[in-house]
Coordinates of C-alpha atoms in Angstrom, one line a residue:
M1 CA 266.6 155.5 -76.7
P2 CA 268.7 155.2 -79.8
H3 CA 267.7 157.4 -82.8
D4 CA 266.8 154.7 -85.1
A5 CA 264.5 153.0 -82.3
R6 CA 262.7 156.3 -82.0
V7 CA 262.1 156.3 -85.7
D8 CA 260.9 152.8 -85.5
T9 CA 258.4 153.8 -82.6
V10 CA 257.0 156.6 -84.9
I11 CA 256.6 154.1 -87.9
N12 CA 254.8 151.6 -85.8
W13 CA 252.3 154.3 -84.6
L14 CA 251.7 155.2 -88.2
Q15 CA 250.7 151.6 -89.0
N16 CA 247.9 151.5 -86.3
P17 CA 244.5 151.2 -87.4
F18 CA 242.9 154.6 -88.7
E19 CA 240.8 155.0 -85.7
T20 CA 243.9 154.9 -83.2
R21 CA 246.4 156.3 -85.6
P22 CA 247.9 159.5 -84.2
T23 CA 247.5 162.6 -86.5
M24 CA 250.4 164.6 -84.9
I25 CA 253.7 163.0 -83.7
T26 CA 256.7 164.7 -82.2
F27 CA 260.1 163.5 -81.2
Y28 CA 263.4 165.2 -80.1
L29 CA 266.8 164.4 -81.0
S30 CA 269.0 166.0 -78.4
Q31 CA 272.6 165.1 -79.4
V32 CA 273.3 168.5 -81.2
D33 CA 272.2 170.5 -78.1
S34 CA 274.2 168.3 -75.8
Y35 CA 277.3 168.4 -77.7
G36 CA 277.0 172.1 -78.4
H37 CA 276.8 172.9 -74.7
R38 CA 279.8 170.5 -73.9
Y39 CA 282.0 171.3 -76.7
G40 CA 280.9 174.5 -78.3
P41 CA 278.6 175.0 -81.5
E42 CA 281.6 175.2 -83.8
S43 CA 283.3 172.0 -82.6
D44 CA 283.9 168.8 -84.5
S45 CA 281.8 167.1 -82.2
V46 CA 278.7 169.2 -83.2
K47 CA 279.6 168.5 -86.9
V48 CA 279.5 164.7 -86.0
A49 CA 276.1 165.1 -84.2
L50 CA 274.6 166.9 -87.1
K51 CA 275.6 164.2 -89.5
E52 CA 274.0 161.7 -87.2
V53 CA 270.7 163.7 -87.0
D54 CA 270.9 164.0 -90.9
R55 CA 271.2 160.2 -91.1
T56 CA 268.3 159.8 -88.8
L57 CA 266.1 162.1 -90.7
G58 CA 267.1 160.0 -93.9
Y59 CA 266.0 156.9 -92.2
L60 CA 262.8 158.4 -91.1
I61 CA 261.9 159.6 -94.7
D62 CA 262.8 156.1 -96.1
E63 CA 260.6 154.4 -93.8
L64 CA 257.8 156.8 -94.4
K65 CA 258.0 156.0 -98.0
R66 CA 258.2 152.2 -97.3
I67 CA 254.9 152.3 -95.5
E68 CA 253.4 154.5 -98.2
V69 CA 252.4 157.6 -96.2
W70 CA 255.2 160.0 -97.4
P71 CA 253.0 161.9 -99.9
N72 CA 250.4 162.7 -97.1
V73 CA 252.9 163.6 -94.2
H74 CA 254.0 167.2 -93.2
I75 CA 257.4 167.2 -91.6
L76 CA 258.4 170.3 -89.5
I77 CA 262.0 170.4 -88.2
T78 CA 263.1 173.2 -85.9
S79 CA 265.0 174.0 -82.6
D80 CA 264.0 176.0 -79.6
H81 CA 267.2 178.2 -79.7
G82 CA 270.6 178.9 -81.1
M83 CA 274.0 178.8 -79.4
T84 CA 277.2 180.7 -78.9
E85 CA 280.7 180.0 -77.7
V86 CA 281.6 181.0 -74.1
S87 CA 284.8 181.0 -72.1
N88 CA 286.6 182.1 -68.9
E89 CA 287.9 185.1 -70.9
R90 CA 284.4 186.6 -71.2
V91 CA 283.0 186.9 -67.7
I92 CA 281.0 189.5 -65.7
L93 CA 281.7 189.2 -61.9
L94 CA 278.5 190.3 -60.2
D95 CA 280.0 190.2 -56.8
K96 CA 282.4 192.9 -58.0
I97 CA 279.6 195.2 -58.9
I98 CA 277.0 194.8 -56.1
D99 CA 276.8 193.3 -52.6
L100 CA 275.1 189.8 -53.1
D101 CA 274.1 189.7 -49.6
L102 CA 271.5 192.3 -50.4
V103 CA 269.9 190.5 -53.2
D104 CA 268.4 187.1 -54.3
V105 CA 269.8 186.1 -57.7
I106 CA 267.0 183.9 -59.1
D107 CA 268.8 183.0 -62.2
W108 CA 272.3 183.7 -63.3
S109 CA 273.5 183.6 -66.8
P110 CA 273.1 184.9 -69.4
V111 CA 270.2 186.5 -67.8
A112 CA 270.6 187.4 -64.1
M113 CA 267.2 188.1 -62.5
I114 CA 267.8 190.0 -59.3
E115 CA 265.4 190.5 -56.5
P116 CA 266.4 193.1 -53.7
K117 CA 265.9 191.6 -50.3
D118 CA 264.9 195.1 -49.2
F119 CA 262.8 196.8 -51.8
A120 CA 264.0 200.2 -50.7
N121 CA 267.6 199.1 -52.0
R122 CA 266.2 198.7 -55.5
N123 CA 267.3 202.0 -57.0
A124 CA 270.7 201.9 -55.4
L125 CA 271.4 198.5 -56.7
Y126 CA 270.3 199.5 -60.2
E127 CA 272.5 202.5 -60.1
K128 CA 275.6 200.5 -59.2
L129 CA 274.9 198.2 -62.0
K130 CA 274.0 200.8 -64.4
S131 CA 277.4 202.7 -63.6
S132 CA 279.4 199.6 -64.3
E133 CA 277.5 198.6 -67.4
S134 CA 280.0 196.9 -69.5
N135 CA 279.4 193.8 -71.7
Y136 CA 275.9 193.6 -70.2
K137 CA 272.8 195.6 -70.1
V138 CA 270.6 196.2 -67.0
F139 CA 267.0 197.1 -66.8
M140 CA 264.5 197.9 -64.1
K141 CA 261.5 195.7 -64.3
R142 CA 259.3 198.5 -65.7
D143 CA 261.9 199.3 -68.4
I144 CA 262.5 195.7 -69.8
P145 CA 262.2 196.0 -73.5
S146 CA 258.9 194.8 -75.0
H147 CA 260.5 192.0 -77.1
Y148 CA 261.3 190.0 -74.0
R149 CA 257.6 189.8 -73.1
I150 CA 258.1 189.7 -69.2
A151 CA 257.9 193.3 -68.2
N152 CA 254.5 192.9 -66.7
H153 CA 254.7 189.3 -65.4
P154 CA 254.1 189.1 -61.6
R155 CA 257.1 186.7 -61.4
T156 CA 259.7 189.0 -63.0
P157 CA 262.1 190.2 -60.5
E158 CA 262.9 194.0 -60.0
I159 CA 266.1 194.0 -61.8
M160 CA 267.3 192.1 -65.0
V161 CA 270.9 192.0 -66.2
I162 CA 271.4 190.4 -69.6
A163 CA 275.0 189.5 -70.7
D164 CA 276.4 190.5 -74.1
I165 CA 276.6 187.6 -76.6
G166 CA 279.4 185.0 -75.4
Y167 CA 279.7 186.7 -71.9
T168 CA 278.9 184.6 -68.7
I169 CA 277.5 186.3 -65.5
T170 CA 279.1 184.6 -62.5
T171 CA 281.0 185.3 -59.4
S172 CA 284.8 185.6 -58.7
Q173 CA 284.8 182.3 -56.9
N174 CA 283.1 180.5 -59.6
A175 CA 285.3 182.0 -62.3
N176 CA 288.5 181.0 -60.4
T177 CA 287.4 177.5 -59.8
R178 CA 285.2 176.4 -62.8
I179 CA 286.0 176.0 -66.3
I180 CA 283.6 178.1 -68.6
S181 CA 283.5 176.5 -72.1
G182 CA 281.4 175.1 -74.6
G183 CA 278.2 176.7 -75.8
A184 CA 275.3 178.6 -74.2
H185 CA 272.1 180.2 -75.1
G186 CA 269.4 182.5 -73.6
Y187 CA 270.9 185.8 -74.7
D188 CA 269.0 188.4 -76.6
N189 CA 266.9 186.5 -79.1
R190 CA 267.7 189.3 -81.8
E191 CA 271.3 188.0 -81.7
P192 CA 272.1 185.9 -84.9
D193 CA 273.5 183.3 -82.9
M194 CA 270.3 182.8 -80.9
R195 CA 268.2 182.1 -83.9
S196 CA 266.8 178.7 -84.5
F197 CA 266.0 177.3 -87.9
F198 CA 262.9 176.0 -89.6
L199 CA 262.5 173.3 -92.3
G200 CA 259.3 172.0 -93.6
Y201 CA 258.1 169.5 -96.1
G202 CA 254.6 168.4 -97.1
P203 CA 251.6 168.7 -99.5
N204 CA 250.4 171.9 -98.2
L205 CA 253.9 173.7 -97.9
K206 CA 255.8 175.3 -100.6
Q207 CA 259.0 173.5 -102.0
N208 CA 262.5 174.9 -102.7
T209 CA 261.5 178.2 -101.0
I210 CA 263.4 180.4 -98.6
V211 CA 261.1 182.7 -96.6
E212 CA 261.8 185.8 -94.4
P213 CA 262.7 184.9 -90.7
F214 CA 259.7 184.6 -88.3
Q215 CA 259.3 183.9 -84.6
S216 CA 259.0 180.5 -83.3
I217 CA 255.9 181.4 -81.7
H218 CA 254.0 181.4 -85.0
V219 CA 254.8 177.7 -85.7
Y220 CA 251.9 176.6 -83.5
E221 CA 249.5 178.5 -85.8
L222 CA 251.0 176.7 -88.7
M223 CA 250.7 173.3 -87.1
T224 CA 247.0 173.9 -86.3
N225 CA 246.4 175.1 -89.8
L226 CA 248.0 171.9 -91.4
L227 CA 245.9 169.9 -88.9
N228 CA 242.6 171.6 -89.6
L229 CA 242.3 172.5 -85.9
T230 CA 241.1 175.7 -84.3
P231 CA 244.1 177.2 -82.5
A232 CA 243.8 178.1 -78.6
K233 CA 244.5 181.7 -77.7
N234 CA 248.1 182.4 -78.3
N235 CA 250.6 185.1 -79.2
G236 CA 251.3 183.6 -82.7
S237 CA 249.7 184.6 -85.9
L238 CA 249.1 182.5 -89.1
D239 CA 249.7 185.6 -91.2
S240 CA 253.4 185.6 -90.1
V241 CA 253.9 182.1 -91.5
R242 CA 251.6 182.1 -94.5
T243 CA 254.4 182.6 -96.8
V244 CA 255.4 178.8 -96.4
L245 CA 252.1 177.6 -97.3
R246 CA 250.9 176.7 -100.9

């Protein structure tokens, strides 16, 4: 659906009778993400996509003002991840380090989740990966750093390999036959390139204020506060985003 048509749908909803008018609306503009993956986050194509998103947001604001709801609306703009450049020059060839016939690789890059087919091989596989550790970090399940929040999950495999920023975990065959280019995400979320952004506007939010970075898990608590709802149990905290409130 074209961007303007998405905005028009939102505006139509906001003109419903009060009893059926939605109190929260979300919509997604995918062009920046799509172009970032295809051409890379620093590409001219992404700059064009950003200008289009900016134009769309301007149209949304103009329409909210036209139907006279702008003073009562909160707008939260964010993304679910950042992005970094990748290339064939920055690859980790997993088949050169361990025998892939001995494992199931559940996910590949930038985080390879590795389940040994025979649990007895777990330590030997880990030691091979550890001894060749270059441009990646490897962890046994029990040692996965706490900021990943998956060490105790029953679906987490026994070994996790996470590539350094900009590197791709793949195989020799894929590296020789596939062009690795554009952008990727999913790296350590402490990396600056992986950060998302947050922009908010509305009657209960501070204006012209820059706050310290916060984790995206806290946005839910902010949303429920603005909607006067009791939040469900979650890992976020309103105290972590209270600095954006008036």
